[in-house]
Amino acid sequence: MKSNRAILLISFFMMGQYLFAQDKAPLSAEELAKKLANPIASLISVPFQSNFDHGIGVNKGSRYVLNVQPVIPMKLAKNLNLITRWIVPVISQHNVTGPKQSQGGLGDAVISGFLSPTNTKNGVTWGAGPVLSVPLGGGDYLSGKQFGIGPSVVALKQKNGWTYGGLVNQIWGTGGSDKADINQMFINPFLTYNWKSGAGITANLEWTQNWAQNNTVVFFEPMVSGLTSFGKQKVSFAVGPRLNIAAPEAVKSKFGLRAAVVLLFPK
């Protein structure tokens, strides 16, 4: 089953390379950084995002989550793109659900598809479409055990090195499991400044509102980033603290760290 999931991800990634016509001229570091700051840019990328949280709850637990997040753009028409964004988490946690208890494995995947016009108005780029929650996770603690679906929208503006905007989605579960139906909203405002060298600073807020359990979880992540090359492979690096500014006491962490490596495939 796990090998089938990996094959599916690779297939979508390769399909995106053939279906989307990207810029023919080589992109500068400044242009690459600008596209990276735009979550619906016409750029094939494969981010590997590591999140480490420590001091969780009364048992001072720890959690490591590696999010594999391929972004696959496809050209549907002359002035319309489809940007698919996958988030597949690999989770390892200890002392979170109880003393000396550990869990590990895949979490539930979140797959978004944004229909985005290529002709922007007043410098504003936007996209909208469905978001899916796919129950890949195992066990009671890593999965909602049900499919989920809802709307997702993103809008942003880029000017003079600045990128600012936000993403919002709402997912409702389809039920049919022994767990409570999924009903949660995710709000993600972001602000980025990039220099011509490709280096940048970002302020990112991640707010998850769980309507079913009536709780709020908010993380703030200020980060610094840079671009480099390994041979012909373009790579972005980013790192910064992960601050859990709101959460129920049972799941709130004392401190955390986020680091990301993004493989870029400009043409």
Short mmCIF file of N, CA and C in Angstrom, two decimals, residues 29 52 61 80 97 112 114 118 140 146 155 168 180 197 201 252:
data_model
loop_
_atom_site.label_atom_id
_atom_site.label_comp_id
_atom_site.label_asym_id
_atom_site.label_seq_id
_atom_site.Cartn_x
_atom_site.Cartn_y
_atom_site.Cartn_z
N ALA A 29 17.79 34.38 -9.49
CA ALA A 29 17.54 34.05 -8.09
C ALA A 29 16.37 34.88 -7.56
N PHE A 52 9.46 20.36 14.31
CA PHE A 52 9.75 19.70 15.58
C PHE A 52 9.14 20.52 16.71
N GLY A 61 5.75 16.01 26.03
CA GLY A 61 6.01 15.16 24.88
C GLY A 61 6.71 15.89 23.75
N LEU A 80 -5.56 30.17 -17.92
CA LEU A 80 -6.02 29.46 -16.72
C LEU A 80 -5.08 28.32 -16.37
N THR A 97 0.36 11.29 23.78
CA THR A 97 -0.94 10.70 24.12
C THR A 97 -0.97 10.08 25.51
N SER A 112 -4.89 20.01 -2.33
CA SER A 112 -5.63 21.20 -2.80
C SER A 112 -5.43 21.38 -4.29
N PHE A 114 -6.03 24.48 -7.05
CA PHE A 114 -6.40 25.88 -7.23
C PHE A 114 -6.50 26.21 -8.72
N THR A 118 -4.17 33.48 -15.16
CA THR A 118 -2.80 33.96 -15.34
C THR A 118 -2.75 35.47 -15.49
N ASP A 140 -5.45 5.40 15.93
CA ASP A 140 -6.42 6.38 16.43
C ASP A 140 -5.86 7.78 16.54
N GLN A 146 -11.45 9.19 7.99
CA GLN A 146 -12.55 9.51 7.08
C GLN A 146 -12.06 10.51 6.03
N ALA A 155 -5.15 34.28 -2.02
CA ALA A 155 -4.98 35.54 -2.73
C ALA A 155 -3.73 36.23 -2.21
N VAL A 168 -7.05 30.27 2.90
CA VAL A 168 -8.11 29.80 3.82
C VAL A 168 -8.75 28.55 3.23
N ALA A 180 -15.05 11.37 15.67
CA ALA A 180 -15.93 12.51 15.41
C ALA A 180 -15.72 13.02 13.99
N SER A 197 19.22 38.76 -4.27
CA SER A 197 20.09 37.58 -4.17
C SER A 197 19.27 36.29 -4.03
N ILE A 201 13.04 36.88 4.15
CA ILE A 201 12.50 36.70 5.49
C ILE A 201 10.99 36.56 5.37
N LYS A 252 -0.51 21.81 23.76
CA LYS A 252 0.32 22.98 23.52
C LYS A 252 1.79 22.65 23.76
#
